[in-house]
Coordinates of C-alpha atoms in Angstrom, one line a residue:
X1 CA 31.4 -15.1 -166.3
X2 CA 31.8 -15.4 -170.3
X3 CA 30.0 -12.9 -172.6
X4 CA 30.3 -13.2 -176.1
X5 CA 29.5 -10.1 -178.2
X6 CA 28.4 -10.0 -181.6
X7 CA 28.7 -6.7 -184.2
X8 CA 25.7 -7.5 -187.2
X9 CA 24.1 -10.8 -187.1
X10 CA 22.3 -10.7 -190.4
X11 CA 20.0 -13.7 -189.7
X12 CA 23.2 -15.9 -189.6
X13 CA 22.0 -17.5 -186.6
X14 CA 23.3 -21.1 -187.1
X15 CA 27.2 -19.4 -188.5
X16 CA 27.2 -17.0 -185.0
X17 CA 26.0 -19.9 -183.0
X18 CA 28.3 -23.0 -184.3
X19 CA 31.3 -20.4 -184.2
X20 CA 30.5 -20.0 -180.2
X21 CA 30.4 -24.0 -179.7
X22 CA 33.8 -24.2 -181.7
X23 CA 35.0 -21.3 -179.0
X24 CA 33.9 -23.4 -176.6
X25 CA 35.6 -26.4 -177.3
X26 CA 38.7 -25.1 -178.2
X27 CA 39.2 -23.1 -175.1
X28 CA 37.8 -25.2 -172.9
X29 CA 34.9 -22.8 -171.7
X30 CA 31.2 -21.8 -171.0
X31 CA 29.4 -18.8 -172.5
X32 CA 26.6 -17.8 -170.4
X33 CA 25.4 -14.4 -172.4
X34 CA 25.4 -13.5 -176.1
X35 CA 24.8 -10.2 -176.9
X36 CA 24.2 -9.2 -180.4
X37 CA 24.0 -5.4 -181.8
X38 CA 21.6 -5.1 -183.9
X39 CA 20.8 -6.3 -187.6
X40 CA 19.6 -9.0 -186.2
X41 CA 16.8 -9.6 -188.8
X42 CA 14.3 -11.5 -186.7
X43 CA 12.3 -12.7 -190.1
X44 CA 9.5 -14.7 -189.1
X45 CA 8.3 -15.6 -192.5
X46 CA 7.3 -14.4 -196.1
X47 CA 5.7 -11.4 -194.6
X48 CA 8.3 -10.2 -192.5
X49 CA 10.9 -10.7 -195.3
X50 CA 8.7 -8.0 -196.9
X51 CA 8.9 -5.4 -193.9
X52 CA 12.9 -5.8 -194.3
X53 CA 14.9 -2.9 -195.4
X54 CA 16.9 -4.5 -197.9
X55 CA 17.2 -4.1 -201.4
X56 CA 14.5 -7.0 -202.8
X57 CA 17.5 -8.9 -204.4
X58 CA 19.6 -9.6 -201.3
X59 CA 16.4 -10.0 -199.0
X60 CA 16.8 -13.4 -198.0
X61 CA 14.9 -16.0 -195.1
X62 CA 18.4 -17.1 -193.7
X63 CA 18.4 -19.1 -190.5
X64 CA 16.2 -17.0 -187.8
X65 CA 12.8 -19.0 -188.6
X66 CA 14.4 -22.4 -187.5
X67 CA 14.7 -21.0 -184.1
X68 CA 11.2 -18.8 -184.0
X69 CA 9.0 -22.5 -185.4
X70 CA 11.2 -24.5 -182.7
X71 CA 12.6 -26.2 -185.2
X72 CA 16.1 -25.2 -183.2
X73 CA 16.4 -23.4 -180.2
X74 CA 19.1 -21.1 -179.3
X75 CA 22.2 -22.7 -177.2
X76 CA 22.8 -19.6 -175.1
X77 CA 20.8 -16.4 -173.7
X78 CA 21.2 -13.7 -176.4
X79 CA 20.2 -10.7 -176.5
X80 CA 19.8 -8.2 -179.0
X81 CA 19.2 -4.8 -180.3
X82 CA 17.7 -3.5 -183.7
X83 CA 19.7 -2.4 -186.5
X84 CA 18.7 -0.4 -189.9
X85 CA 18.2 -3.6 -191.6
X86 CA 15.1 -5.8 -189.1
X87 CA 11.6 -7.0 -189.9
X88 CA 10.6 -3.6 -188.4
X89 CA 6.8 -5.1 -188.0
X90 CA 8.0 -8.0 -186.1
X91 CA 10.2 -5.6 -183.3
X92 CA 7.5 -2.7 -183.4
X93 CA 5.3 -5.7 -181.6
X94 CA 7.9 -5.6 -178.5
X95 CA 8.5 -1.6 -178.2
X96 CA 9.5 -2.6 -174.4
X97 CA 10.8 -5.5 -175.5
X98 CA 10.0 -9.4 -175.3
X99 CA 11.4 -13.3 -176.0
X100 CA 11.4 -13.3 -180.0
X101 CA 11.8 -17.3 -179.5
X102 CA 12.1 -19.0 -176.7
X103 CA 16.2 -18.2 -175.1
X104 CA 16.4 -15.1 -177.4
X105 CA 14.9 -11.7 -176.2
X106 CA 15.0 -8.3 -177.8
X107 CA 15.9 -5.4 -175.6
X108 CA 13.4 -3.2 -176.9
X109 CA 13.5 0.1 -178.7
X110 CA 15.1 1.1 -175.1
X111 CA 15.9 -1.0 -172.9
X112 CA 17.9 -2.3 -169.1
X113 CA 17.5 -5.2 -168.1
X114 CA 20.0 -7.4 -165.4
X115 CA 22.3 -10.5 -165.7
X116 CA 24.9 -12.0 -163.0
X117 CA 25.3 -8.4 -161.1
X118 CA 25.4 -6.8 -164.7
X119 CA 22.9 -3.9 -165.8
X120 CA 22.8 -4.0 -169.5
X121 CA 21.5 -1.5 -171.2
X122 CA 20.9 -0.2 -175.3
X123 CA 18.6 1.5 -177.9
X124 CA 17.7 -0.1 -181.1
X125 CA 18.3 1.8 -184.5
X126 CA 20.1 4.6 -186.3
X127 CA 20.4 8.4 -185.5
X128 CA 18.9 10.4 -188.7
X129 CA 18.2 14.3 -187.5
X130 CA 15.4 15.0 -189.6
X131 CA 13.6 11.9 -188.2
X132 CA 14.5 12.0 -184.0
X133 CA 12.2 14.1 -182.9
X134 CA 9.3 12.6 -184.5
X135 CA 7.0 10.1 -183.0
X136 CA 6.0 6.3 -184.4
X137 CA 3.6 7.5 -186.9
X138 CA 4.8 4.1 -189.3
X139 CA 2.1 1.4 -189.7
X140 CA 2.6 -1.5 -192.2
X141 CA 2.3 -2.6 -195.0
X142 CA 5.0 -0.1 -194.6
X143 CA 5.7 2.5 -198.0
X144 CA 9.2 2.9 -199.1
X145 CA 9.9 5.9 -197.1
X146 CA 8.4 4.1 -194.0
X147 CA 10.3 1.5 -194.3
X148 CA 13.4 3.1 -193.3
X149 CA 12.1 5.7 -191.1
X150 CA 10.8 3.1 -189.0
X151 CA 14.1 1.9 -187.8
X152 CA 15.3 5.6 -186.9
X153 CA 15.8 6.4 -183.1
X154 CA 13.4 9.0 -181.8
X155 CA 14.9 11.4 -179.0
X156 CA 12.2 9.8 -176.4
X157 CA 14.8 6.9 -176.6
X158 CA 17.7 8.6 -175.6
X159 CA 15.6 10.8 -173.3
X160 CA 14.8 8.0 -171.2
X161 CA 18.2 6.1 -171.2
X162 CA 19.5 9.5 -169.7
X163 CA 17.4 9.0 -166.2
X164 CA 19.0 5.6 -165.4
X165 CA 21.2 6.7 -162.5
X166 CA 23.5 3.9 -161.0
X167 CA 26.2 2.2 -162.3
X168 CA 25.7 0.8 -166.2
X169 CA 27.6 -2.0 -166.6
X170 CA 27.4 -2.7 -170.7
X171 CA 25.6 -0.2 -173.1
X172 CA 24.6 -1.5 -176.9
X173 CA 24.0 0.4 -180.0
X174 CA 23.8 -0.1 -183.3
X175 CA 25.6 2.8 -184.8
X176 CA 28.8 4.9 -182.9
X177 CA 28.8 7.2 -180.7
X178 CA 30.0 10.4 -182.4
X179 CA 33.7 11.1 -182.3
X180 CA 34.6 8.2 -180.7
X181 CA 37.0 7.5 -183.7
X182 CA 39.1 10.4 -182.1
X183 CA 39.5 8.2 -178.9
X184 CA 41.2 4.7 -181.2
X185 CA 43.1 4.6 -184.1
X186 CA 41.9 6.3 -186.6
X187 CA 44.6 6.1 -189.2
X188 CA 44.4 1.9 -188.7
X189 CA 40.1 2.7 -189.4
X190 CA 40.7 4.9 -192.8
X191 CA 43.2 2.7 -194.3
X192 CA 41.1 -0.3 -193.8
X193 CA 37.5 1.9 -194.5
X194 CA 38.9 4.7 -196.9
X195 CA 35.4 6.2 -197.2
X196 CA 35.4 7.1 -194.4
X197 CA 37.8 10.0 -194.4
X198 CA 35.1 12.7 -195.4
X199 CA 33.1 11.8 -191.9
X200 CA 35.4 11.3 -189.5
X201 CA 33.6 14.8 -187.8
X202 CA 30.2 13.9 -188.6
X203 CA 29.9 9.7 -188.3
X204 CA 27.6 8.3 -185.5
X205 CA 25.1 9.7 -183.2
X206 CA 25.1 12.9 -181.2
X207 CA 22.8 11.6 -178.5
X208 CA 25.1 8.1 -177.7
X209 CA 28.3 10.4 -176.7
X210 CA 25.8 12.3 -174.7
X211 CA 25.0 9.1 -172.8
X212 CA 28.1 8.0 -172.9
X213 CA 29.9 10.6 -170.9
X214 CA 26.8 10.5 -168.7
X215 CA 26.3 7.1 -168.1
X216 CA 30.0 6.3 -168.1
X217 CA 29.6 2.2 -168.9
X218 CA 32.5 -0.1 -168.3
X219 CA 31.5 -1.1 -172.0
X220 CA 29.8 0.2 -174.9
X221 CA 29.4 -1.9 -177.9
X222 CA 28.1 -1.4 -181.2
X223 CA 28.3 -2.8 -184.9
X224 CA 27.0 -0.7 -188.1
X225 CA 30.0 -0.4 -190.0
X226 CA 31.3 -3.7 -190.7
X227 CA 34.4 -3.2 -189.3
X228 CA 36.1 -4.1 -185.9
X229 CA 37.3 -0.7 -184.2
X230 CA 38.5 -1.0 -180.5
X231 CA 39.0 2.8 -178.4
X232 CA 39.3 3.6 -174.8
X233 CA 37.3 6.8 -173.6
X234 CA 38.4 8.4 -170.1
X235 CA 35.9 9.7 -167.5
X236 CA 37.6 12.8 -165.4
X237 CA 36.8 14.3 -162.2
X238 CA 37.6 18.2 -161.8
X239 CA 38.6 18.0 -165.3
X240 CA 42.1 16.6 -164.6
X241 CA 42.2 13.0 -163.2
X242 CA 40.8 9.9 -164.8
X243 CA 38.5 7.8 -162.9
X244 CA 37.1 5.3 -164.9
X245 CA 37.2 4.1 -168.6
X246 CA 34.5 3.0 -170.9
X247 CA 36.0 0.3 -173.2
X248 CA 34.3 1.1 -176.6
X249 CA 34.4 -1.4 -178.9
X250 CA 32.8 -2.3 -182.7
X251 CA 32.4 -5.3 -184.6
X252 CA 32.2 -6.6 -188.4
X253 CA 29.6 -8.6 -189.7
X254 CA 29.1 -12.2 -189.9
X255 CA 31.7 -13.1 -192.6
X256 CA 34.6 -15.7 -193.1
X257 CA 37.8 -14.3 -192.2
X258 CA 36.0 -11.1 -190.1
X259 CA 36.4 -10.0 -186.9
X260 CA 32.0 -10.5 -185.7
X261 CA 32.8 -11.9 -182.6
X262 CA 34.3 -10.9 -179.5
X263 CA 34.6 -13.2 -175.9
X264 CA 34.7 -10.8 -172.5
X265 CA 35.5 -12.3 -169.2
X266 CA 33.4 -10.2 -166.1
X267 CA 33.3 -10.6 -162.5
X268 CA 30.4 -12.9 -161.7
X269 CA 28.4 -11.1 -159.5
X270 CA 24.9 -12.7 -159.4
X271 CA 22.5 -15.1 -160.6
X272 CA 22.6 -16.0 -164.1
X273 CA 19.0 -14.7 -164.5
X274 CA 17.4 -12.3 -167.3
X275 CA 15.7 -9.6 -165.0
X276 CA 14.0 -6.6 -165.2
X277 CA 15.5 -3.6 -164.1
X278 CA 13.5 -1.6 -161.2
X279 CA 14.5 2.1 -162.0
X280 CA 14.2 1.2 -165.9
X281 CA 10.2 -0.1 -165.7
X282 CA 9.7 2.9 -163.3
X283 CA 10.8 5.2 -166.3
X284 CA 9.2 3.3 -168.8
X285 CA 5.8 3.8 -165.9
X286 CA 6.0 7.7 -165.6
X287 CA 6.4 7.9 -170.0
X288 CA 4.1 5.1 -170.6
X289 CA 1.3 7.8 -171.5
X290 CA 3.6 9.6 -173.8
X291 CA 4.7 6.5 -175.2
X292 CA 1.4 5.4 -176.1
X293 CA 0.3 8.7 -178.2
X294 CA 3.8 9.4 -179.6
X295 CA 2.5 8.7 -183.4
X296 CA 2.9 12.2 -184.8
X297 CA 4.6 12.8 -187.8
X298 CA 5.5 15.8 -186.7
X299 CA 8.2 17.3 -184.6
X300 CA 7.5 15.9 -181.3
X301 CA 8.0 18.0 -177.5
X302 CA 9.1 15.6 -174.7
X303 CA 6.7 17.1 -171.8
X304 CA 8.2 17.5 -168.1
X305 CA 7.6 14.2 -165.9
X306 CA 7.4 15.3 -162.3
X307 CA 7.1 11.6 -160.7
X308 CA 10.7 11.1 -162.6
X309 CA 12.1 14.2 -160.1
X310 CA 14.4 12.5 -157.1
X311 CA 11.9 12.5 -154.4
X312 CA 8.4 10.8 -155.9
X313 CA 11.0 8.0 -157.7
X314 CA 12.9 7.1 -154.8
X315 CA 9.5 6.7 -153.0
X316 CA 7.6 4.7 -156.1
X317 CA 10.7 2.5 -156.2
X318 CA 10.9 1.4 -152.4
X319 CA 6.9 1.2 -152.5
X320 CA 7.4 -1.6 -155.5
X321 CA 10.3 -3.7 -153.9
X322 CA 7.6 -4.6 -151.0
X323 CA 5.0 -5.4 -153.8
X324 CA 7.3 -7.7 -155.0
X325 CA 8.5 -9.4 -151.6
X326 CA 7.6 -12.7 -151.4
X327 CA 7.4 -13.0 -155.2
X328 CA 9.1 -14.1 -158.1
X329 CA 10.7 -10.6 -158.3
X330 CA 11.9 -8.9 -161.5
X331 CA 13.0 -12.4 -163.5
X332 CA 11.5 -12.0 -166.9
X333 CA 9.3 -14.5 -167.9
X334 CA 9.7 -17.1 -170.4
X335 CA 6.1 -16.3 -171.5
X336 CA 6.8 -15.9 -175.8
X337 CA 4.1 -17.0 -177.9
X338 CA 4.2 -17.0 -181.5
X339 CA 2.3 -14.0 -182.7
X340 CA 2.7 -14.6 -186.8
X341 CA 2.3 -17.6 -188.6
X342 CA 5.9 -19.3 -189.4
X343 CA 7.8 -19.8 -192.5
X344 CA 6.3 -20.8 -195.1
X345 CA 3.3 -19.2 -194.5
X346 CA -0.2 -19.5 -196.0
X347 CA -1.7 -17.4 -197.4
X348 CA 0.7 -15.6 -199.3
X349 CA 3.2 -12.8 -198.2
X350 CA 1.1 -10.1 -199.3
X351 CA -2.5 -11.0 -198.0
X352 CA -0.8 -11.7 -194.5
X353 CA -1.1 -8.0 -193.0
X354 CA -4.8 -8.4 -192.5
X355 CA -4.1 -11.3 -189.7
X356 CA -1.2 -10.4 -188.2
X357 CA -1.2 -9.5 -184.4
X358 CA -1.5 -5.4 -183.9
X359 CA -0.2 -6.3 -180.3
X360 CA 2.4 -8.8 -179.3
X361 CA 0.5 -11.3 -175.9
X362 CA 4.0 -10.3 -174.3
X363 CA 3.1 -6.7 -174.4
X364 CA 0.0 -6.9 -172.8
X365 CA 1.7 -9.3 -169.8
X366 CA 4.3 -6.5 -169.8
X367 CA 1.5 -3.8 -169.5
X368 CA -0.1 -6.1 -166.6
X369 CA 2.8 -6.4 -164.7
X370 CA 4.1 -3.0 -164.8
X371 CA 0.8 -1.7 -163.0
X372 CA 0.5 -3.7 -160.8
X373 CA 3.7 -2.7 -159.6
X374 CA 3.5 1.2 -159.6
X375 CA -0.4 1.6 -160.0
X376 CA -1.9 3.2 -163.4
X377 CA 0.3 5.5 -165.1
X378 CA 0.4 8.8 -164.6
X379 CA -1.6 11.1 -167.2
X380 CA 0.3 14.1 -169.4
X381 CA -0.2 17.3 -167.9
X382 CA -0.3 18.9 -171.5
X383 CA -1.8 16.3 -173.6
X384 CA -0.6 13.5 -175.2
X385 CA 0.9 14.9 -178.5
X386 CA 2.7 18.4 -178.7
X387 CA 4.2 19.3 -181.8
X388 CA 7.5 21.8 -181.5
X389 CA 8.6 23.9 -184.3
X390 CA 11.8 22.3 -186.4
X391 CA 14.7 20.9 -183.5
X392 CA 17.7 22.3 -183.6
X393 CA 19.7 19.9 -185.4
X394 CA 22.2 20.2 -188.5
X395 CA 22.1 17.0 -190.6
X396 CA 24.8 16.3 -193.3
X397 CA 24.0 13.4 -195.4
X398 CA 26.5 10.7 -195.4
X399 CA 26.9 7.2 -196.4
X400 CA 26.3 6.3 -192.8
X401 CA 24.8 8.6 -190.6
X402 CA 23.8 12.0 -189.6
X403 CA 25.2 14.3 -187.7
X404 CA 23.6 16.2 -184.8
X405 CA 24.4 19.0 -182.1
X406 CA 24.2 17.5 -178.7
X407 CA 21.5 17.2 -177.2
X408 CA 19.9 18.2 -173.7
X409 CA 19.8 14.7 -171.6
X410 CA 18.8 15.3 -167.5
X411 CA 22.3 14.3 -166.0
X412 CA 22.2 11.3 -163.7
X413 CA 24.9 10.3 -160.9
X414 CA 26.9 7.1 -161.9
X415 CA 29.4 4.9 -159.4
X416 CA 32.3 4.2 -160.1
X417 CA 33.4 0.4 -160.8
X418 CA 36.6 -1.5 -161.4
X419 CA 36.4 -1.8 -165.4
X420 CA 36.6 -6.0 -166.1
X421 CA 39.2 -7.9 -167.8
X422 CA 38.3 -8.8 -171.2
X423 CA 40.0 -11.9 -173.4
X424 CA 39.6 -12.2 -177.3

């Protein structure tokens, strides 16, 4: 099985696309799965466009739209994370995640989902300290400050991606895991992104090295810096012998002559289906209350969540897999409905807010299915919103992230799997 990986897309659509058929044709293959991490600037139309954060002069409508009216649809499966630079409003409607048109689907702010044997999983945005343990409090029209803080992972993101147990096959980020320049070539990085020199100690995200040593992926991917940066990170048992390696790899953005775009051969070890994963809606069951009031602006407690302890989700688990006998299963429906007019749009850009949908359809079918599954969820035992004092986090300004001290993820057991081949 072919996967194509793809650093920032930038609403290049049609480049990214036309680049995979001439990849294709040259070599004589099939792609069955593109993933893309993040800037993927799903920009509906005029109002969207507004709710990018982008300086005004570089905002532009580029090719998503084409695919989003049905003027084109997408050639292969993608799917994608969120970046620092997305129609915020438009991904906000899909916080679990959702088709954005029809054959492209967005992973959510936190996401796992399955394809051909593969468990793919990924969080959407940047690490900024002063921002992650804060809940959604953004609504648009989105001010200045919004506007970026919007796109900033909150720790209930990461918090959740720690209680996957199993093997993860692929993980996607936007930004890098911090220090993961120490496991590639870092001289090669600096001489080709000399800025970088004065952050090699604080650049990327705290939480993702977390997950990575936890999760221990084949593969993470990620984009962010516009530059391609390939490094190998051992797993050890008893602190001396190596027993797997996560291949970690970034990309550059979609740009003549740049390295955007990546082809990995895996072994094929299912159906070529998107479906949900099981443990993954069970966690996103036992926080969906949490989820649902985490709006504070201020620092934000992640409560204990008993039915998340061994026992209770082995049993919820089983009980679901005989709900679902006999059914269509876990396959993600291709339910997506346009939820915002398309480009161009009447009325204008800034009158739109007033009609466009609080709540995608998909989130509702989403909703529907998950209780049906596992029953209502279960209620906070300390209320829905329980602000801490100030987390213990040192942030350092940079040019392209903040740095954090690590941060307390449950531990989870992971199997160990033959890492696959991959091919440029």
């Amino acid at each position: 099985m072919k996967i194509a990986i793809e650093g920032c897309a930038h609403g290049e659509l049609d480049i990214i696309y036309n680049t995979l058929k001439e990849i294709e044709k040259r070599d004589g293959i099939k792609i069955d799965l593109l993933l893309c991490c993040g800037d993927f600037q799903a920009v509906r139309n005029e109002a969207d466009l507004v709710c990018l954060s982008v300086s005004p002069k570089y905002r532009s409508m580029n090719t998503f739209h084409k695919y989003y009216s049905g003027e084109k649809k997408a050639p292969i499966l993608t799917l994608f994370i969120g970046g620092n630079h997305e129609a915020s409003n438009h991904l906000h409607e899909l916080y679990y995640g959702g088709w954005v048109c029809p054959n492209i689907y967005y992973l959510g702010h936190s996401g796992c989902v399955e394809f051909g044997g593969l468990r793919i999983s990924g969080f959407s945005g940047i690490f900024k300290g002063y921002d992650y343990r804060k809940g959604y409090f953004e609504q648009t029209p989105y001010s200045n400050e919004d506007l970026r803080s919007c796109y900033h992972t909150r720790e209930l993101e990461a918090y959740k991606m720690g209680q996957l147990t199993g093997k993860v096959d692929i993980m996607l980020s936007h930004d890098w895991p911090k220090g993961i320049i120490a496991y590639g070539d870092s001289m090669q990085l600096l001489r080709v992104k000399k800025f970088l020199a004065d952050e090699t100690e604080t650049l990327g995200r705290g939480p993702a090295m977390v997950l990575l040593k936890q999760l221990k992926p084949d593969y993470w991917f990620s984009a962010h810096m516009h530059v391609k940066f390939p490094a190998l990170v051992p797993h050890y048992t008893n602190g001396t012998t190596t027993t797997t390696v996560t291949k970690f790899l970034a990309l550059d953005k979609v740009l003549p002559n740049r390295d955007f775009l990546q082809i990995i051969e895996v072994p094929d070890n299912g159906k070529k289906i998107l479906s949900y994963d099981l443990e993954w809606l069970y966690i996103s069951h036992c926080t969906y209350s949490f989820a649902a009031n985490y709006c504070s602006s201020n620092y934000m407690t992640i409560p204990p969540f008993p039915a998340l302890d061994r026992a209770p989700r082995e049993k919820a688990i089983q009980q679901a897999k005989q709900r679902l006998d006999g059914t269509n299963g876990l396959e993600i429906p291709e339910n997506f409905q346009r939820s915002a007019p398309t480009y161009p749009m009447v009325p204008p850009p800034l009158e739109i807010f007033s009609i466009l949908a609080k709540e995608n359809p998909q989130k509702r079918e989403f909703d529907r299915f998950l209780f049906e599954i596992f029953g209502p969820p279960p209620q906070l035992p300390t209320g829905p919103s329980i602000p801490s004092s100030s987390p213990q986090t040192t942030t350092t300004s940079s040019s392209s992230s903040t740095s954090s001290s690590t941060s307390t993820i449950p531990t989870s057991t992971t199997a160990t799997a033959t890492s696959p081949t991959s091919t440029t």
